[in-house]
Amino acid sequence: MSPTTLVRALRKWWWVVVGLTVLGGAAGAAATMLMTPQYESTSQIFVAFDAPAGADSSELVQANNFAIQKVYSYTEVAKSQRVLDEVINELNLDTTADELARDITVMVPVNSAVLQITAVAPNADDAAALSAAVVSSFSDVVLELETPTAGGVPPLRIESLEEPVASEDPSSPNLLVNIALGMFVGFALGILWIAIAALRDRKIYNGSDLASEPGSLRAIGSVPVGAKSDSPTVVLDDPLSAIAESYRTIAATLAHSTDADLSVVAVAAATPRDRSSALTSNLALTLKEFGARVAIIDANLRSGSISSSLGLDGPGLAQCLSGTATASDAITQVNGIGVLPAGTTTDSPAELIAGARFSSVVREVAASYDIVLIDSAPVLPLSDTLFAASAAKSVLLAVTSGSVTPTQLQAAKTTLEGVDASVLGVVVLDAARSGADADVSTAAYRDLRPARS
């Protein structure tokens, strides 16, 4: 997973991160409203061991150290069943010692003989009463434990330093903390969503993505996204635009490919989500600008996209294949290029193109033109393109940015190579001009300035 893929996923799914973060905060606030408030009340008691009368300083220090060590053992005594059973009887509580122990916290500051006992209850007064009852019971039990077996006075004193006070504000739940925690969880889930989306995103967005795949097809060029990217005549209608210039770049790249046979080229989309008709017609117009005699055969009998976009009807390829018309009679001149429209038929397109007549029609058209472009149906999952590709000298694939995976493109390549078709490469359509999806060529179109007229 590359940084580009992560940035792309973040640009696409940022709203999920924001939404989950807000939803997490709302969930934290809702949980706060549903939780039972808890109040705390803390008591502090001091434990001291009496030194012998007339003790010197070393004996006093020893007594103090003994008290500090002893206090740590008292933390367990304070939550013992012996102490808490007395608390339950005193306050008449409907609970057990083990359950009550969860509401009691005993803490000793470092190197201190002070014991802090904190009680938690749903009511502030109940918390104060519970804390006071624990202190009272604890004091009684400790004095009993420390009383010599032979009788006498216990060698220690327990003094209360801070009486339990009923708190006005609950200690929990904390609204701000719960909202922050909910937002953090929501944000973390959003980032996880982004990471999973980035890992699952294997689509081709630009020529750079295509080149990064091992054994991938050659990137012939990219057509930037724009309002006129679907226009079949943008080269004529807006000749100084970035889109028109991209078609010229693609045509020039093909024209200067020494190993490419451009006499008959089938232009096909990789999948039904992609489209090739605008690429076919604009390439034809561009090659005409370069001085070539160009013809288009609309072999996509399922949609007839070029015929529809150019407003052509009447006899066409379908009639030529059925024997009711000839190619020379059906070809129409449009903007200086010859166009053999799809025509109309009720027969299966694959059955018509599969016959030997199709190759004969292609040869008849090629005899009068330098370059013949065959606009074909998508390679996957239709069989029409295979017959068109077998009649052509080479094939040019078209994919729409973000619609095809390398696996699908490789499957299309393998399918075409199965009929001995020479695949020239891939043209990426609707490529982004900026952001993570843009490659070097499409990004440069942002700075393109039209020539002065």
Short mmCIF file of C-alpha atoms in Angstrom, two decimals, residues 5-441:
data_model
loop_
_atom_site.label_atom_id
_atom_site.label_comp_id
_atom_site.label_asym_id
_atom_site.label_seq_id
_atom_site.Cartn_x
_atom_site.Cartn_y
_atom_site.Cartn_z
CA THR A 5 -3.23 4.99 -2.19
CA LEU A 6 -3.69 6.21 1.37
CA VAL A 7 -4.13 9.82 0.25
CA ARG A 8 -6.62 8.69 -2.39
CA ALA A 9 -8.62 6.72 0.18
CA LEU A 10 -8.56 9.68 2.58
CA ARG A 11 -9.81 12.07 -0.12
CA LYS A 12 -12.60 9.65 -0.99
CA TRP A 13 -13.68 8.57 2.47
CA TRP A 14 -12.82 11.59 4.67
CA TRP A 15 -16.51 12.06 5.39
CA VAL A 16 -16.60 8.60 7.00
CA VAL A 17 -13.89 9.68 9.46
CA VAL A 18 -15.75 12.89 10.26
CA GLY A 19 -19.09 11.10 10.55
CA LEU A 20 -17.79 8.35 12.82
CA THR A 21 -15.99 10.90 15.00
CA VAL A 22 -19.18 12.94 15.44
CA LEU A 23 -21.21 9.78 15.97
CA GLY A 24 -18.73 8.57 18.57
CA GLY A 25 -18.98 11.87 20.45
CA ALA A 26 -22.78 11.69 20.36
CA ALA A 27 -22.65 8.10 21.62
CA GLY A 28 -20.40 9.20 24.49
CA ALA A 29 -22.85 11.95 25.42
CA ALA A 30 -25.81 9.55 25.21
CA ALA A 31 -24.00 7.00 27.37
CA THR A 32 -23.35 9.70 29.96
CA MET A 33 -27.06 10.51 30.13
CA LEU A 34 -27.94 6.85 30.63
CA MET A 35 -25.30 6.10 33.27
CA THR A 36 -26.16 6.33 36.97
CA PRO A 37 -24.28 9.22 38.63
CA GLN A 38 -21.70 8.20 41.23
CA TYR A 39 -20.62 10.39 44.15
CA GLU A 40 -17.39 10.10 46.11
CA SER A 41 -16.63 10.89 49.73
CA THR A 42 -13.11 10.64 51.16
CA SER A 43 -11.95 10.32 54.77
CA GLN A 44 -8.38 10.61 56.04
CA ILE A 45 -7.14 8.92 59.19
CA PHE A 46 -3.71 9.04 60.80
CA VAL A 47 -2.12 5.95 62.39
CA ALA A 48 0.62 6.45 65.00
CA PHE A 49 2.46 3.92 67.22
CA ASP A 50 3.30 5.12 70.69
CA ALA A 51 6.95 5.13 71.60
CA PRO A 52 7.99 4.26 75.20
CA ALA A 53 8.02 7.11 77.68
CA GLY A 54 11.31 8.93 77.63
CA ALA A 55 12.30 7.38 74.26
CA ASP A 56 15.26 8.92 72.49
CA SER A 57 15.24 10.16 68.90
CA SER A 58 16.24 6.81 67.37
CA GLU A 59 13.36 5.06 69.10
CA LEU A 60 10.96 7.73 67.86
CA VAL A 61 12.19 7.28 64.31
CA GLN A 62 11.83 3.53 64.64
CA ALA A 63 8.25 3.91 65.85
CA ASN A 64 7.39 6.19 62.95
CA ASN A 65 8.89 3.79 60.40
CA PHE A 66 6.98 0.92 62.00
CA ALA A 67 3.75 2.91 61.68
CA ILE A 68 4.40 3.61 57.99
CA GLN A 69 5.04 -0.06 57.29
CA LYS A 70 2.01 -1.11 59.28
CA VAL A 71 -0.32 1.29 57.46
CA TYR A 72 0.23 -0.50 54.14
CA SER A 73 -1.09 -3.73 55.61
CA TYR A 74 -4.15 -1.85 56.83
CA THR A 75 -5.25 -1.20 53.23
CA GLU A 76 -6.36 -4.83 53.09
CA VAL A 77 -7.93 -4.68 56.52
CA ALA A 78 -10.12 -1.73 55.51
CA LYS A 79 -11.72 -3.81 52.73
CA SER A 80 -11.85 -7.06 54.65
CA GLN A 81 -15.08 -8.94 55.33
CA ARG A 82 -14.72 -8.34 59.06
CA VAL A 83 -14.82 -4.56 58.57
CA LEU A 84 -17.42 -4.47 55.84
CA ASP A 85 -19.84 -6.85 57.57
CA GLU A 86 -20.05 -4.34 60.43
CA VAL A 87 -20.65 -1.54 57.88
CA ILE A 88 -23.46 -3.52 56.24
CA ASN A 89 -25.10 -4.15 59.63
CA GLU A 90 -24.70 -0.53 60.72
CA LEU A 91 -26.17 0.96 57.54
CA ASN A 92 -28.61 -1.89 56.95
CA LEU A 93 -27.36 -2.42 53.38
CA ASP A 94 -28.75 -5.07 51.04
CA THR A 95 -25.41 -6.27 49.67
CA THR A 96 -22.46 -8.54 50.45
CA ALA A 97 -18.96 -7.71 51.62
CA ASP A 98 -17.47 -8.62 48.23
CA GLU A 99 -19.89 -6.36 46.39
CA LEU A 100 -19.38 -3.49 48.83
CA ALA A 101 -15.60 -3.79 48.50
CA ARG A 102 -15.92 -2.63 44.88
CA ASP A 103 -17.28 0.69 46.13
CA ILE A 104 -14.40 1.25 48.57
CA THR A 105 -10.94 2.54 47.62
CA VAL A 106 -8.12 2.62 50.17
CA MET A 107 -4.89 4.45 49.37
CA VAL A 108 -1.73 5.36 51.30
CA PRO A 109 0.46 8.23 50.05
CA VAL A 110 4.12 7.30 49.67
CA ASN A 111 6.08 7.30 52.97
CA SER A 112 3.01 8.38 54.88
CA ALA A 113 1.12 7.05 57.85
CA VAL A 114 -2.11 8.55 56.53
CA LEU A 115 -4.86 6.28 55.21
CA GLN A 116 -7.33 7.66 52.64
CA ILE A 117 -10.65 5.84 52.44
CA THR A 118 -12.95 6.78 49.54
CA ALA A 119 -16.51 5.50 49.27
CA VAL A 120 -18.68 5.63 46.15
CA ALA A 121 -22.49 5.68 46.10
CA PRO A 122 -25.33 6.84 43.82
CA ASN A 123 -26.20 9.51 46.36
CA ALA A 124 -23.85 12.11 47.91
CA ASP A 125 -25.18 11.62 51.44
CA ASP A 126 -24.97 7.83 51.10
CA ALA A 127 -21.33 8.15 49.99
CA ALA A 128 -20.47 10.27 53.05
CA ALA A 129 -22.30 7.89 55.38
CA LEU A 130 -20.56 4.87 53.86
CA SER A 131 -17.13 6.49 54.17
CA ALA A 132 -17.77 7.39 57.82
CA ALA A 133 -19.03 3.89 58.60
CA VAL A 134 -15.95 2.29 57.06
CA VAL A 135 -13.65 4.54 59.11
CA SER A 136 -15.51 3.70 62.31
CA SER A 137 -15.56 -0.04 61.66
CA PHE A 138 -11.93 -0.03 60.51
CA SER A 139 -10.80 1.76 63.66
CA ASP A 140 -12.60 -0.73 65.89
CA VAL A 141 -11.24 -3.77 64.07
CA VAL A 142 -7.62 -2.46 64.01
CA LEU A 143 -7.69 -1.65 67.73
CA GLU A 144 -9.03 -5.14 68.41
CA LEU A 145 -6.28 -6.69 66.29
CA GLU A 146 -3.52 -4.64 67.88
CA THR A 147 -4.64 -5.20 71.48
CA PRO A 148 -2.14 -7.50 73.24
CA THR A 149 -3.51 -10.97 74.02
CA ALA A 150 -2.48 -10.57 77.64
CA GLY A 151 -4.61 -7.45 77.83
CA GLY A 152 -3.67 -3.84 78.02
CA VAL A 153 -3.76 -0.81 75.82
CA PRO A 154 -3.07 -1.08 72.03
CA PRO A 155 0.30 0.50 71.15
CA LEU A 156 -1.25 2.77 68.54
CA ARG A 157 -3.57 5.68 68.03
CA ILE A 158 -6.00 6.25 65.14
CA GLU A 159 -7.00 9.87 64.58
CA SER A 160 -9.39 11.24 62.00
CA LEU A 161 -7.81 14.02 59.91
CA GLU A 162 -10.70 14.73 57.54
CA GLU A 163 -14.32 13.95 58.11
CA PRO A 164 -16.26 12.64 55.07
CA VAL A 165 -18.14 15.37 53.23
CA ALA A 166 -21.07 14.90 50.85
CA SER A 167 -19.91 16.02 47.37
CA GLU A 168 -22.17 18.32 45.39
CA ASP A 169 -21.01 17.10 41.97
CA PRO A 170 -20.85 13.48 40.84
CA SER A 171 -17.41 12.01 40.22
CA SER A 172 -18.74 10.00 37.31
CA PRO A 173 -19.84 9.89 34.61
CA ASN A 174 -17.78 12.77 33.20
CA LEU A 175 -19.54 14.24 30.17
CA LEU A 176 -16.48 15.79 28.55
CA VAL A 177 -14.33 12.72 29.09
CA ASN A 178 -16.98 10.41 27.66
CA ILE A 179 -17.50 12.65 24.62
CA ALA A 180 -13.74 12.80 24.02
CA LEU A 181 -13.43 9.04 24.42
CA GLY A 182 -16.33 8.44 22.03
CA MET A 183 -14.83 10.81 19.46
CA PHE A 184 -11.46 9.07 19.75
CA VAL A 185 -13.05 5.64 19.21
CA GLY A 186 -15.04 6.98 16.25
CA PHE A 187 -11.93 8.59 14.77
CA ALA A 188 -9.96 5.35 15.21
CA LEU A 189 -12.71 3.39 13.45
CA GLY A 190 -12.68 5.95 10.64
CA ILE A 191 -8.92 5.59 10.19
CA LEU A 192 -9.35 1.81 10.20
CA TRP A 193 -11.99 2.21 7.49
CA ILE A 194 -9.52 4.33 5.44
CA ALA A 195 -6.77 1.71 5.85
CA ILE A 196 -9.08 -1.13 4.76
CA ALA A 197 -10.35 0.92 1.81
CA ALA A 198 -6.76 1.67 0.76
CA LEU A 199 -5.84 -2.01 0.95
CA ARG A 200 -8.89 -3.01 -1.10
CA ASP A 201 -8.43 -0.25 -3.68
CA ARG A 202 -6.64 -1.95 -6.56
CA LYS A 203 -8.08 0.13 -9.38
CA ILE A 204 -6.10 1.95 -12.05
CA TYR A 205 -6.36 5.73 -11.82
CA ASN A 206 -3.55 6.93 -14.06
CA GLY A 207 -0.60 5.87 -16.14
CA SER A 208 1.62 5.72 -13.06
CA ASP A 209 -0.63 3.07 -11.48
CA LEU A 210 -0.48 1.13 -14.73
CA ALA A 211 3.31 1.25 -14.89
CA SER A 212 3.66 0.07 -11.28
CA GLU A 213 1.97 -3.26 -12.04
CA PRO A 214 4.38 -6.06 -12.98
CA GLY A 215 3.92 -7.25 -16.55
CA SER A 216 1.42 -4.47 -17.22
CA LEU A 217 0.48 -3.01 -20.58
CA ARG A 218 2.09 0.12 -21.92
CA ALA A 219 0.44 3.42 -20.99
CA ILE A 220 -0.12 5.24 -24.30
CA GLY A 221 -1.52 8.35 -22.63
CA SER A 222 -4.25 9.89 -20.52
CA VAL A 223 -7.26 12.03 -21.38
CA PRO A 224 -8.00 14.48 -18.55
CA VAL A 225 -11.46 14.72 -17.09
CA GLY A 226 -13.52 17.64 -18.31
CA ALA A 227 -16.91 18.86 -19.45
CA LYS A 228 -16.18 17.85 -23.05
CA SER A 229 -14.36 14.59 -22.38
CA ASP A 230 -17.35 12.66 -23.82
CA SER A 231 -17.57 14.77 -26.96
CA PRO A 232 -16.80 12.77 -30.15
CA THR A 233 -15.54 15.93 -31.89
CA VAL A 234 -13.79 17.90 -29.15
CA VAL A 235 -10.68 18.11 -31.35
CA LEU A 236 -12.74 20.20 -33.78
CA ASP A 237 -15.06 21.95 -31.34
CA ASP A 238 -12.40 23.05 -28.85
CA PRO A 239 -9.04 22.50 -30.58
CA LEU A 240 -6.99 24.47 -28.04
CA SER A 241 -8.34 22.66 -24.97
CA ALA A 242 -6.34 20.31 -22.77
CA ILE A 243 -8.59 17.41 -23.78
CA ALA A 244 -7.97 18.00 -27.50
CA GLU A 245 -4.24 18.27 -26.84
CA SER A 246 -4.27 14.97 -24.97
CA TYR A 247 -5.78 13.23 -28.02
CA ARG A 248 -3.04 14.72 -30.19
CA THR A 249 -0.41 13.42 -27.77
CA ILE A 250 -1.91 9.93 -27.90
CA ALA A 251 -2.10 10.01 -31.71
CA ALA A 252 1.50 11.23 -31.97
CA THR A 253 2.67 8.50 -29.60
CA LEU A 254 0.97 5.85 -31.70
CA ALA A 255 2.20 7.34 -34.98
CA HIS A 256 5.81 7.26 -33.80
CA SER A 257 5.67 3.73 -32.40
CA THR A 258 8.00 1.82 -34.69
CA ASP A 259 6.55 -1.57 -33.77
CA ALA A 260 2.89 -0.60 -34.18
CA ASP A 261 0.84 -1.48 -37.27
CA LEU A 262 -1.78 1.28 -37.51
CA SER A 263 -3.33 0.23 -40.79
CA VAL A 264 -6.29 -1.34 -38.93
CA VAL A 265 -6.66 -0.66 -35.21
CA ALA A 266 -9.48 -1.92 -33.01
CA VAL A 267 -10.28 0.48 -30.17
CA ALA A 268 -12.04 -1.31 -27.33
CA ALA A 269 -13.07 -0.60 -23.76
CA ALA A 270 -11.80 -3.07 -21.19
CA THR A 271 -15.16 -3.42 -19.41
CA PRO A 272 -18.74 -2.13 -19.91
CA ARG A 273 -17.98 0.58 -17.31
CA ASP A 274 -15.45 2.10 -19.70
CA ARG A 275 -16.15 3.76 -23.04
CA SER A 276 -14.09 4.03 -26.18
CA SER A 277 -16.24 5.83 -28.76
CA ALA A 278 -15.05 9.37 -27.98
CA LEU A 279 -11.46 8.11 -28.04
CA THR A 280 -12.02 6.45 -31.44
CA SER A 281 -13.61 9.46 -33.14
CA ASN A 282 -11.20 12.04 -31.73
CA LEU A 283 -8.18 9.90 -32.61
CA ALA A 284 -9.53 9.69 -36.15
CA LEU A 285 -9.89 13.48 -36.34
CA THR A 286 -6.39 13.96 -34.92
CA LEU A 287 -4.79 11.50 -37.35
CA LYS A 288 -6.58 13.34 -40.16
CA GLU A 289 -4.92 16.55 -38.92
CA PHE A 290 -1.60 14.73 -39.26
CA GLY A 291 -2.37 14.14 -42.95
CA ALA A 292 -3.65 10.54 -42.90
CA ARG A 293 -6.76 9.28 -44.67
CA VAL A 294 -8.81 7.83 -41.83
CA ALA A 295 -11.98 5.76 -41.64
CA ILE A 296 -14.04 4.56 -38.67
CA ILE A 297 -16.01 1.32 -38.56
CA ASP A 298 -18.66 1.35 -35.84
CA ALA A 299 -18.45 -2.33 -34.91
CA ASN A 300 -20.20 -1.89 -31.57
CA LEU A 301 -23.48 -3.23 -32.90
CA ARG A 302 -24.92 -3.42 -29.38
CA SER A 303 -24.89 0.33 -28.74
CA GLY A 304 -23.73 2.03 -31.95
CA SER A 305 -22.27 4.84 -29.84
CA ILE A 306 -20.39 6.59 -32.64
CA SER A 307 -23.35 6.38 -35.02
CA SER A 308 -25.64 7.83 -32.35
CA SER A 309 -23.28 10.63 -31.31
CA LEU A 310 -22.69 11.68 -34.93
CA GLY A 311 -26.38 11.35 -35.81
CA LEU A 312 -25.85 8.68 -38.46
CA ASP A 313 -28.59 6.25 -39.47
CA GLY A 314 -29.46 4.26 -42.55
CA PRO A 315 -27.50 1.29 -43.87
CA GLY A 316 -24.31 0.40 -42.07
CA LEU A 317 -22.09 -2.44 -40.95
CA ALA A 318 -25.03 -4.67 -40.05
CA GLN A 319 -26.38 -4.40 -43.61
CA CYS A 320 -22.90 -5.01 -45.05
CA LEU A 321 -22.57 -8.18 -42.98
CA SER A 322 -26.02 -9.41 -43.96
CA GLY A 323 -25.27 -8.76 -47.63
CA THR A 324 -27.91 -6.07 -48.24
CA ALA A 325 -25.37 -3.26 -48.70
CA THR A 326 -21.72 -2.70 -49.59
CA ALA A 327 -19.13 -0.82 -47.56
CA SER A 328 -18.57 1.74 -50.29
CA ASP A 329 -22.28 2.55 -50.37
CA ALA A 330 -22.69 2.67 -46.55
CA ILE A 331 -19.64 4.83 -45.70
CA THR A 332 -20.50 8.45 -44.94
CA GLN A 333 -18.01 11.34 -44.89
CA VAL A 334 -18.13 13.24 -41.58
CA ASN A 335 -15.67 16.05 -40.85
CA GLY A 336 -13.27 14.71 -43.45
CA ILE A 337 -13.22 11.11 -42.22
CA GLY A 338 -15.09 8.12 -43.55
CA VAL A 339 -17.56 6.55 -41.13
CA LEU A 340 -19.21 3.16 -41.59
CA PRO A 341 -22.11 3.35 -39.10
CA ALA A 342 -23.38 0.37 -37.14
CA GLY A 343 -26.68 0.13 -38.97
CA THR A 344 -29.64 -1.75 -37.52
CA THR A 345 -30.18 -5.45 -37.02
CA THR A 346 -32.31 -7.87 -35.05
CA ASP A 347 -29.68 -10.61 -35.23
CA SER A 348 -27.06 -11.36 -32.60
CA PRO A 349 -24.13 -8.91 -32.98
CA ALA A 350 -21.63 -11.64 -32.14
CA GLU A 351 -23.04 -13.93 -34.85
CA LEU A 352 -22.84 -11.18 -37.49
CA ILE A 353 -19.24 -10.20 -36.69
CA ALA A 354 -18.16 -13.82 -36.27
CA GLY A 355 -18.71 -14.54 -39.96
CA ALA A 356 -16.00 -14.29 -42.60
CA ARG A 357 -17.85 -11.34 -44.10
CA PHE A 358 -16.59 -8.97 -41.39
CA SER A 359 -12.93 -9.43 -42.32
CA SER A 360 -13.89 -8.87 -45.94
CA VAL A 361 -15.62 -5.58 -45.07
CA VAL A 362 -12.57 -4.44 -43.09
CA ARG A 363 -10.24 -5.21 -46.01
CA GLU A 364 -12.57 -3.38 -48.39
CA VAL A 365 -12.50 -0.24 -46.23
CA ALA A 366 -8.75 -0.48 -45.57
CA ALA A 367 -8.06 -0.53 -49.32
CA SER A 368 -9.22 3.09 -49.60
CA TYR A 369 -7.76 4.56 -46.39
CA ASP A 370 -4.39 4.82 -44.67
CA ILE A 371 -5.78 4.06 -41.20
CA VAL A 372 -8.97 2.26 -40.20
CA LEU A 373 -10.19 2.51 -36.59
CA ILE A 374 -12.70 -0.12 -35.50
CA ASP A 375 -14.82 1.01 -32.55
CA SER A 376 -15.54 -2.26 -30.72
CA ALA A 377 -17.66 -3.53 -27.87
CA PRO A 378 -16.03 -4.01 -24.42
CA VAL A 379 -13.55 -6.88 -24.23
CA LEU A 380 -15.00 -8.17 -20.95
CA PRO A 381 -17.38 -9.97 -20.93
CA LEU A 382 -18.45 -9.85 -24.62
CA SER A 383 -17.10 -11.92 -27.49
CA ASP A 384 -17.74 -9.29 -30.21
CA THR A 385 -14.38 -7.62 -29.69
CA LEU A 386 -12.48 -10.86 -30.23
CA PHE A 387 -13.76 -11.10 -33.81
CA ALA A 388 -13.07 -7.41 -34.39
CA ALA A 389 -9.57 -7.77 -32.92
CA SER A 390 -8.79 -10.81 -35.06
CA ALA A 391 -9.63 -8.77 -38.18
CA ALA A 392 -7.46 -5.84 -37.03
CA LYS A 393 -3.69 -5.52 -37.06
CA SER A 394 -3.56 -4.20 -33.48
CA VAL A 395 -5.78 -3.25 -30.52
CA LEU A 396 -5.87 -0.14 -28.33
CA LEU A 397 -7.54 -0.56 -24.93
CA ALA A 398 -9.44 2.20 -23.16
CA VAL A 399 -10.09 2.31 -19.40
CA THR A 400 -11.82 4.93 -17.29
CA SER A 401 -9.86 6.21 -14.31
CA GLY A 402 -10.84 4.34 -11.15
CA SER A 403 -13.08 1.76 -12.85
CA VAL A 404 -10.79 -1.16 -13.73
CA THR A 405 -8.49 -3.29 -11.60
CA PRO A 406 -5.15 -4.65 -12.82
CA THR A 407 -6.66 -8.13 -12.68
CA GLN A 408 -9.45 -7.14 -15.08
CA LEU A 409 -7.02 -5.40 -17.40
CA GLN A 410 -4.74 -8.43 -17.41
CA ALA A 411 -7.75 -10.65 -18.18
CA ALA A 412 -8.64 -8.41 -21.14
CA LYS A 413 -5.06 -8.58 -22.39
CA THR A 414 -4.98 -12.37 -22.07
CA THR A 415 -8.32 -12.64 -23.89
CA LEU A 416 -7.06 -10.53 -26.80
CA GLU A 417 -3.75 -12.37 -27.00
CA GLY A 418 -5.78 -15.58 -27.23
CA VAL A 419 -6.81 -14.53 -30.77
CA ASP A 420 -3.27 -13.36 -31.62
CA ALA A 421 -4.19 -9.68 -31.31
CA SER A 422 -1.32 -7.23 -30.82
CA VAL A 423 -2.21 -4.94 -27.93
CA LEU A 424 -0.64 -1.50 -28.45
CA GLY A 425 -1.31 -0.31 -24.92
CA VAL A 426 -3.84 1.44 -22.71
CA VAL A 427 -5.34 4.93 -22.72
CA VAL A 428 -6.68 6.17 -19.36
CA LEU A 429 -9.82 8.27 -19.76
CA ASP A 430 -11.17 10.92 -17.36
CA ALA A 431 -7.83 11.09 -15.55
CA ALA A 432 -7.66 13.62 -12.71
CA ARG A 433 -5.70 16.81 -13.28
CA SER A 434 -4.85 17.30 -9.62
CA GLY A 435 -4.68 15.40 -6.36
CA ALA A 436 -3.54 11.88 -5.63
CA ASP A 437 -5.07 10.42 -8.80
CA ALA A 438 -3.23 12.69 -11.24
CA ASP A 439 -0.07 11.53 -12.95
CA VAL A 440 2.68 13.73 -14.36
CA SER A 441 1.07 14.22 -17.77
#
